[in-house]
PDB file of C-alpha atoms in Angstrom:
ATOM      1  CA  MET A   1     -52.696  91.581 118.541  1.00 96.00           C
ATOM      2  CA  LEU A   2     -54.983  88.547 118.410  1.00 97.00           C
ATOM      3  CA  VAL A   3     -53.487  85.121 119.171  1.00 98.00           C
ATOM      4  CA  ARG A   4     -55.599  82.146 118.131  1.00 98.00           C
ATOM      5  CA  SER A   5     -54.528  78.534 118.763  1.00 98.00           C
ATOM      6  CA  PHE A   6     -55.469  75.410 116.772  1.00 98.00           C
ATOM      7  CA  THR A   7     -54.811  71.972 118.234  1.00 98.00           C
ATOM      8  CA  GLY A   8     -54.896  68.656 116.413  1.00 96.00           C
ATOM      9  CA  GLY A   9     -53.309  65.353 115.522  1.00 94.00           C
ATOM     10  CA  ASP A  10     -51.888  62.467 117.512  1.00 92.00           C
ATOM     11  CA  PHE A  11     -49.400  64.809 119.175  1.00 95.00           C
ATOM     12  CA  TYR A  12     -51.997  67.447 120.166  1.00 97.00           C
ATOM     13  CA  GLU A  13     -49.738  70.121 118.750  1.00 98.00           C
ATOM     14  CA  ASN A  14     -50.703  73.780 119.070  1.00 98.00           C
ATOM     15  CA  ALA A  15     -50.451  75.850 115.915  1.00 98.00           C
ATOM     16  CA  TYR A  16     -51.090  79.580 116.041  1.00 98.00           C
ATOM     17  CA  VAL A  17     -52.369  82.409 113.923  1.00 98.00           C
ATOM     18  CA  VAL A  18     -51.338  85.823 115.216  1.00 98.00           C
ATOM     19  CA  THR A  19     -53.206  88.697 113.631  1.00 98.00           C
ATOM     20  CA  CYS A  20     -52.979  92.471 113.583  1.00 98.00           C
ATOM     21  CA  GLU A  21     -56.654  93.318 113.784  1.00 95.00           C
ATOM     22  CA  ARG A  22     -56.138  96.817 112.342  1.00 96.00           C
ATOM     23  CA  THR A  23     -54.514  95.651 109.113  1.00 97.00           C
ATOM     24  CA  GLU A  24     -55.719  92.016 109.001  1.00 97.00           C
ATOM     25  CA  GLN A  25     -52.145  90.911 108.353  1.00 98.00           C
ATOM     26  CA  ALA A  26     -51.242  87.646 110.068  1.00 98.00           C
ATOM     27  CA  VAL A  27     -48.464  85.154 110.651  1.00 98.00           C
ATOM     28  CA  VAL A  28     -49.004  81.407 110.916  1.00 98.00           C
ATOM     29  CA  VAL A  29     -46.782  79.651 113.444  1.00 98.00           C
ATOM     30  CA  ASP A  30     -46.030  75.909 113.439  1.00 98.00           C
ATOM     31  CA  PRO A  31     -48.813  74.616 111.173  1.00 98.00           C
ATOM     32  CA  GLY A  32     -49.407  71.044 112.348  1.00 97.00           C
ATOM     33  CA  ALA A  33     -52.307  68.652 111.990  1.00 97.00           C
ATOM     34  CA  ALA A  34     -54.891  71.401 112.600  1.00 98.00           C
ATOM     35  CA  ALA A  35     -53.888  73.231 109.420  1.00 98.00           C
ATOM     36  CA  HIS A  36     -57.317  72.842 107.813  1.00 98.00           C
ATOM     37  CA  GLN A  37     -58.847  74.616 110.811  1.00 98.00           C
ATOM     38  CA  ILE A  38     -56.368  77.425 110.251  1.00 98.00           C
ATOM     39  CA  VAL A  39     -57.423  77.737 106.616  1.00 98.00           C
ATOM     40  CA  ASP A  40     -61.079  78.008 107.626  1.00 98.00           C
ATOM     41  CA  PHE A  41     -60.227  80.683 110.186  1.00 97.00           C
ATOM     42  CA  LEU A  42     -58.146  82.721 107.744  1.00 97.00           C
ATOM     43  CA  GLU A  43     -60.939  82.631 105.180  1.00 96.00           C
ATOM     44  CA  GLU A  44     -63.585  83.614 107.726  1.00 96.00           C
ATOM     45  CA  GLU A  45     -61.495  86.498 109.013  1.00 94.00           C
ATOM     46  CA  ASP A  46     -60.263  87.509 105.557  1.00 94.00           C
ATOM     47  CA  ALA A  47     -56.756  87.666 107.007  1.00 96.00           C
ATOM     48  CA  SER A  48     -53.692  88.074 104.819  1.00 97.00           C
ATOM     49  CA  VAL A  49     -50.781  85.782 105.740  1.00 98.00           C
ATOM     50  CA  VAL A  50     -47.420  87.528 105.401  1.00 98.00           C
ATOM     51  CA  ALA A  51     -45.182  84.805 106.882  1.00 98.00           C
ATOM     52  CA  ILE A  52     -45.179  81.192 108.035  1.00 98.00           C
ATOM     53  CA  LEU A  53     -42.864  80.888 111.026  1.00 99.00           C
ATOM     54  CA  LEU A  54     -41.510  77.565 112.287  1.00 98.00           C
ATOM     55  CA  THR A  55     -40.188  77.482 115.841  1.00 98.00           C
ATOM     56  CA  HIS A  56     -38.488  74.218 114.904  1.00 98.00           C
ATOM     57  CA  ALA A  57     -38.712  71.433 112.359  1.00 98.00           C
ATOM     58  CA  HIS A  58     -40.113  68.446 114.222  1.00 97.00           C
ATOM     59  CA  LEU A  59     -42.791  66.553 112.329  1.00 96.00           C
ATOM     60  CA  ASP A  60     -45.744  67.615 114.469  1.00 97.00           C
ATOM     61  CA  HIS A  61     -44.971  71.317 113.973  1.00 98.00           C
ATOM     62  CA  VAL A  62     -44.703  71.220 110.182  1.00 97.00           C
ATOM     63  CA  GLU A  63     -46.988  68.406 109.001  1.00 96.00           C
ATOM     64  CA  GLY A  64     -49.666  70.889 107.881  1.00 97.00           C
ATOM     65  CA  LEU A  65     -47.251  73.209 106.119  1.00 98.00           C
ATOM     66  CA  GLY A  66     -48.363  72.119 102.646  1.00 96.00           C
ATOM     67  CA  VAL A  67     -51.979  72.944 103.470  1.00 97.00           C
ATOM     68  CA  ILE A  68     -51.048  76.512 104.423  1.00 98.00           C
ATOM     69  CA  ARG A  69     -48.708  76.959 101.497  1.00 98.00           C
ATOM     70  CA  ALA A  70     -51.541  76.003  99.147  1.00 97.00           C
ATOM     71  CA  ILE A  71     -53.520  79.126 100.061  1.00 97.00           C
ATOM     72  CA  THR A  72     -50.745  81.723 100.334  1.00 97.00           C
ATOM     73  CA  ASP A  73     -47.542  82.834  98.683  1.00 97.00           C
ATOM     74  CA  ALA A  74     -46.154  83.937 102.057  1.00 98.00           C
ATOM     75  CA  PRO A  75     -42.596  82.698 102.654  1.00 98.00           C
ATOM     76  CA  THR A  76     -41.757  80.009 105.187  1.00 98.00           C
ATOM     77  CA  TYR A  77     -39.063  80.853 107.760  1.00 98.00           C
ATOM     78  CA  LEU A  78     -36.865  78.348 109.628  1.00 98.00           C
ATOM     79  CA  HIS A  79     -33.563  78.573 111.501  1.00 98.00           C
ATOM     80  CA  VAL A  80     -30.752  77.051 109.427  1.00 98.00           C
ATOM     81  CA  ALA A  81     -29.687  74.709 112.247  1.00 98.00           C
ATOM     82  CA  ASP A  82     -32.964  72.796 111.820  1.00 98.00           C
ATOM     83  CA  ARG A  83     -32.702  72.341 108.059  1.00 98.00           C
ATOM     84  CA  SER A  84     -31.436  68.776 108.373  1.00 96.00           C
ATOM     85  CA  LEU A  85     -34.519  67.869 110.413  1.00 96.00           C
ATOM     86  CA  PHE A  86     -36.759  69.590 107.881  1.00 97.00           C
ATOM     87  CA  ASP A  87     -35.058  67.910 104.938  1.00 96.00           C
ATOM     88  CA  ASN A  88     -35.471  64.464 106.506  1.00 94.00           C
ATOM     89  CA  MET A  89     -39.182  64.605 107.285  1.00 92.00           C
ATOM     90  CA  PRO A  90     -39.887  61.038 106.036  1.00 92.00           C
ATOM     91  CA  ALA A  91     -37.227  59.674 108.402  1.00 92.00           C
ATOM     92  CA  GLN A  92     -38.699  61.650 111.288  1.00 92.00           C
ATOM     93  CA  ALA A  93     -42.127  60.201 110.597  1.00 91.00           C
ATOM     94  CA  ALA A  94     -40.739  56.671 110.376  1.00 93.00           C
ATOM     95  CA  MET A  95     -39.431  56.990 113.948  1.00 90.00           C
ATOM     96  CA  PHE A  96     -43.066  57.143 115.078  1.00 90.00           C
ATOM     97  CA  GLY A  97     -44.361  54.523 112.664  1.00 91.00           C
ATOM     98  CA  LEU A  98     -45.872  57.219 110.464  1.00 90.00           C
ATOM     99  CA  SER A  99     -45.326  58.445 106.938  1.00 88.00           C
ATOM    100  CA  ALA A 100     -44.739  61.958 105.673  1.00 88.00           C
ATOM    101  CA  PRO A 101     -43.750  63.420 102.318  1.00 84.00           C
ATOM    102  CA  SER A 102     -40.667  65.491 101.717  1.00 86.00           C
ATOM    103  CA  LEU A 103     -41.364  69.217 101.843  1.00 92.00           C
ATOM    104  CA  ALA A 104     -40.179  72.021  99.616  1.00 95.00           C
ATOM    105  CA  PRO A 105     -37.476  73.905 101.516  1.00 96.00           C
ATOM    106  CA  PRO A 106     -38.169  77.075 103.491  1.00 98.00           C
ATOM    107  CA  GLU A 107     -37.686  80.219 101.461  1.00 98.00           C
ATOM    108  CA  ARG A 108     -36.086  82.250 104.257  1.00 98.00           C
ATOM    109  CA  GLU A 109     -33.992  81.828 107.393  1.00 98.00           C
ATOM    110  CA  LEU A 110     -34.810  82.847 110.930  1.00 98.00           C
ATOM    111  CA  LYS A 111     -31.874  84.470 112.714  1.00 98.00           C
ATOM    112  CA  ASP A 112     -31.294  85.386 116.338  1.00 98.00           C
ATOM    113  CA  GLY A 113     -32.358  88.974 116.945  1.00 98.00           C
ATOM    114  CA  GLN A 114     -34.307  89.231 113.700  1.00 98.00           C
ATOM    115  CA  ILE A 115     -37.534  91.262 113.691  1.00 98.00           C
ATOM    116  CA  ILE A 116     -40.537  89.805 111.855  1.00 98.00           C
ATOM    117  CA  PRO A 117     -43.138  92.539 111.212  1.00 98.00           C
ATOM    118  CA  PHE A 118     -46.830  92.043 110.478  1.00 98.00           C
ATOM    119  CA  GLY A 119     -49.269  94.906 110.441  1.00 97.00           C
ATOM    120  CA  LYS A 120     -48.627  97.200 113.412  1.00 98.00           C
ATOM    121  CA  PHE A 121     -46.827  94.485 115.373  1.00 98.00           C
ATOM    122  CA  SER A 122     -43.659  92.417 115.232  1.00 98.00           C
ATOM    123  CA  PHE A 123     -41.940  89.422 116.771  1.00 98.00           C
ATOM    124  CA  LYS A 124     -38.313  89.273 117.836  1.00 98.00           C
ATOM    125  CA  VAL A 125     -36.675  85.961 117.003  1.00 98.00           C
ATOM    126  CA  ILE A 126     -34.633  84.409 119.829  1.00 98.00           C
ATOM    127  CA  HIS A 127     -32.525  81.333 119.103  1.00 98.00           C
ATOM    128  CA  THR A 128     -33.161  78.828 121.908  1.00 98.00           C
ATOM    129  CA  PRO A 129     -31.485  75.476 121.130  1.00 98.00           C
ATOM    130  CA  GLY A 130     -31.997  72.410 123.268  1.00 98.00           C
ATOM    131  CA  HIS A 131     -35.192  70.776 122.092  1.00 98.00           C
ATOM    132  CA  SER A 132     -33.690  70.981 118.616  1.00 98.00           C
ATOM    133  CA  PRO A 133     -30.565  72.725 117.298  1.00 98.00           C
ATOM    134  CA  GLY A 134     -32.469  75.478 115.501  1.00 98.00           C
ATOM    135  CA  HIS A 135     -35.335  75.998 117.905  1.00 98.00           C
ATOM    136  CA  VAL A 136     -36.464  79.626 118.257  1.00 98.00           C
ATOM    137  CA  ILE A 137     -39.036  81.501 120.287  1.00 98.00           C
ATOM    138  CA  LEU A 138     -40.993  84.539 119.097  1.00 99.00           C
ATOM    139  CA  HIS A 139     -41.204  87.401 121.586  1.00 98.00           C
ATOM    140  CA  ALA A 140     -43.525  90.396 121.448  1.00 98.00           C
ATOM    141  CA  GLU A 141     -42.226  92.233 124.499  1.00 98.00           C
ATOM    142  CA  LYS A 142     -44.522  95.265 124.369  1.00 97.00           C
ATOM    143  CA  GLU A 143     -47.564  93.019 124.102  1.00 98.00           C
ATOM    144  CA  GLY A 144     -46.302  90.817 126.933  1.00 98.00           C
ATOM    145  CA  LEU A 145     -46.318  87.487 125.150  1.00 98.00           C
ATOM    146  CA  ALA A 146     -44.059  84.882 123.589  1.00 98.00           C
ATOM    147  CA  LEU A 147     -44.627  81.828 121.422  1.00 99.00           C
ATOM    148  CA  VAL A 148     -42.192  79.342 122.902  1.00 98.00           C
ATOM    149  CA  GLY A 149     -42.642  76.226 120.781  1.00 98.00           C
ATOM    150  CA  ASP A 150     -41.464  73.145 122.665  1.00 98.00           C
ATOM    151  CA  LEU A 151     -38.884  74.877 124.864  1.00 98.00           C
ATOM    152  CA  VAL A 152     -41.041  75.029 127.982  1.00 98.00           C
ATOM    153  CA  PHE A 153     -44.618  74.060 128.864  1.00 98.00           C
ATOM    154  CA  ALA A 154     -47.039  74.583 131.718  1.00 98.00           C
ATOM    155  CA  GLY A 155     -45.372  72.471 134.412  1.00 96.00           C
ATOM    156  CA  SER A 156     -42.857  70.837 132.088  1.00 97.00           C
ATOM    157  CA  VAL A 157     -40.029  71.398 129.591  1.00 97.00           C
ATOM    158  CA  GLY A 158     -39.234  70.173 126.106  1.00 97.00           C
ATOM    159  CA  ARG A 159     -37.876  66.693 125.583  1.00 96.00           C
ATOM    160  CA  THR A 160     -34.242  66.256 124.559  1.00 96.00           C
ATOM    161  CA  ASP A 161     -34.206  62.602 123.514  1.00 95.00           C
ATOM    162  CA  LEU A 162     -35.039  63.298 119.871  1.00 91.00           C
ATOM    163  CA  PRO A 163     -32.303  63.825 117.246  1.00 86.00           C
ATOM    164  CA  GLY A 164     -30.503  67.101 117.912  1.00 90.00           C
ATOM    165  CA  GLY A 165     -31.755  67.420 121.490  1.00 96.00           C
ATOM    166  CA  ASP A 166     -29.382  68.753 124.137  1.00 97.00           C
ATOM    167  CA  TYR A 167     -30.358  68.753 127.823  1.00 94.00           C
ATOM    168  CA  GLN A 168     -27.833  71.344 128.958  1.00 94.00           C
ATOM    169  CA  ALA A 169     -28.608  73.662 126.046  1.00 96.00           C
ATOM    170  CA  LEU A 170     -32.339  73.431 126.774  1.00 96.00           C
ATOM    171  CA  PHE A 171     -31.969  74.630 130.353  1.00 95.00           C
ATOM    172  CA  GLN A 172     -29.480  77.306 129.337  1.00 95.00           C
ATOM    173  CA  SER A 173     -32.028  78.617 126.808  1.00 97.00           C
ATOM    174  CA  ILE A 174     -34.760  78.682 129.446  1.00 96.00           C
ATOM    175  CA  ARG A 175     -32.490  80.391 131.981  1.00 94.00           C
ATOM    176  CA  GLU A 176     -31.068  83.015 129.634  1.00 95.00           C
ATOM    177  CA  HIS A 177     -34.199  83.881 127.710  1.00 97.00           C
ATOM    178  CA  VAL A 178     -37.521  82.773 129.187  1.00 97.00           C
ATOM    179  CA  LEU A 179     -36.796  83.388 132.876  1.00 95.00           C
ATOM    180  CA  LYS A 180     -35.461  86.859 132.107  1.00 95.00           C
ATOM    181  CA  MET A 181     -38.820  87.937 130.698  1.00 97.00           C
ATOM    182  CA  ALA A 182     -41.334  89.781 132.864  1.00 97.00           C
ATOM    183  CA  ASP A 183     -43.289  87.475 135.174  1.00 97.00           C
ATOM    184  CA  ASP A 184     -46.612  88.375 133.570  1.00 98.00           C
ATOM    185  CA  THR A 185     -45.420  87.450 130.068  1.00 98.00           C
ATOM    186  CA  GLN A 186     -47.911  85.041 128.518  1.00 98.00           C
ATOM    187  CA  LEU A 187     -46.237  81.915 127.129  1.00 98.00           C
ATOM    188  CA  TYR A 188     -48.027  80.190 124.272  1.00 99.00           C
ATOM    189  CA  THR A 189     -46.651  76.667 124.102  1.00 98.00           C
ATOM    190  CA  GLY A 190     -46.414  73.990 121.432  1.00 98.00           C
ATOM    191  CA  HIS A 191     -48.456  71.548 123.511  1.00 98.00           C
ATOM    192  CA  GLY A 192     -50.901  72.088 126.348  1.00 98.00           C
ATOM    193  CA  PRO A 193     -52.353  75.287 127.809  1.00 98.00           C
ATOM    194  CA  PRO A 194     -50.702  78.705 127.887  1.00 98.00           C
ATOM    195  CA  THR A 195     -48.892  79.776 131.030  1.00 98.00           C
ATOM    196  CA  THR A 196     -46.817  82.693 132.317  1.00 98.00           C
ATOM    197  CA  VAL A 197     -43.161  83.183 133.145  1.00 97.00           C
ATOM    198  CA  GLY A 198     -44.039  83.823 136.783  1.00 96.00           C
ATOM    199  CA  GLN A 199     -46.099  80.654 137.031  1.00 96.00           C
ATOM    200  CA  GLU A 200     -43.279  78.508 135.671  1.00 96.00           C
ATOM    201  CA  ARG A 201     -40.649  80.262 137.752  1.00 93.00           C
ATOM    202  CA  ALA A 202     -42.635  79.490 140.909  1.00 92.00           C
ATOM    203  CA  THR A 203     -44.107  76.044 140.249  1.00 93.00           C
ATOM    204  CA  ASN A 204     -42.508  74.195 137.332  1.00 94.00           C
ATOM    205  CA  PRO A 205     -40.979  71.060 138.909  1.00 92.00           C
ATOM    206  CA  PHE A 206     -38.241  70.924 136.269  1.00 93.00           C
ATOM    207  CA  LEU A 207     -37.100  74.451 137.112  1.00 90.00           C
ATOM    208  CA  ILE A 208     -37.495  74.761 140.881  1.00 84.00           C
ATOM    209  CA  PRO A 209     -34.637  73.245 142.908  1.00 71.00           C
ATOM    210  CA  HIS A 210     -36.779  72.190 145.871  1.00 50.00           C
ATOM    211  CA  PHE A 211     -38.989  70.242 143.456  1.00 51.00           C
ATOM    212  CA  GLY A 212     -35.957  68.453 142.036  1.00 58.00           C
ATOM    213  CA  GLY A 213     -35.327  70.884 139.201  1.00 62.00           C
ATOM    214  CA  GLU A 214     -32.167  72.880 138.661  1.00 64.00           C
ATOM    215  CA  LEU A 215     -33.025  76.537 138.093  1.00 63.00           C
ATOM    216  CA  ALA A 216     -33.799  79.169 140.716  1.00 48.00           C
TER     217      ALA A 216
END
């Protein structure tokens, strides 16, 4: 399994292409402002996109969706609880003084516990509300990695002051799902560098009580 990140835009959002190198099948995750870089990569690698997966529907994680859709017939997946955010993309953009077009709706829904296969690999979908109502993370347990969107970052956690955010739900999602993963699980985040569960368990100031956080 090859994980490649692409960062761009005013929000420095990380999009990902995850590829099965044996079959050249790939999934695109959270195509943001770096979508044109993703297209170049897919063409260079001759990879076949089988799904576009959205961890959530905030503007910075979907603004390049049209660019990816233009080169593939692969379906777009989103949790139903984030459809209202997705359907109101122009209003989201206006909150930041930006503009964005309306997007054609996702073709398929992400559901808790669902398995998304590609090539010889797969992701398990885990519903993790808090940053947004329909936020999900994508866990490949055997490969020791997870794409965690904006749930948790290296040394930080997702914001909850945007529409649909819920502080208590965010920390419950981190406690029940991320911190129960193996310490060496690689966490690929929506912003900033990758980290590990063990690193965040030991040093994240939002999670460690003696740093002022609230999780053990």
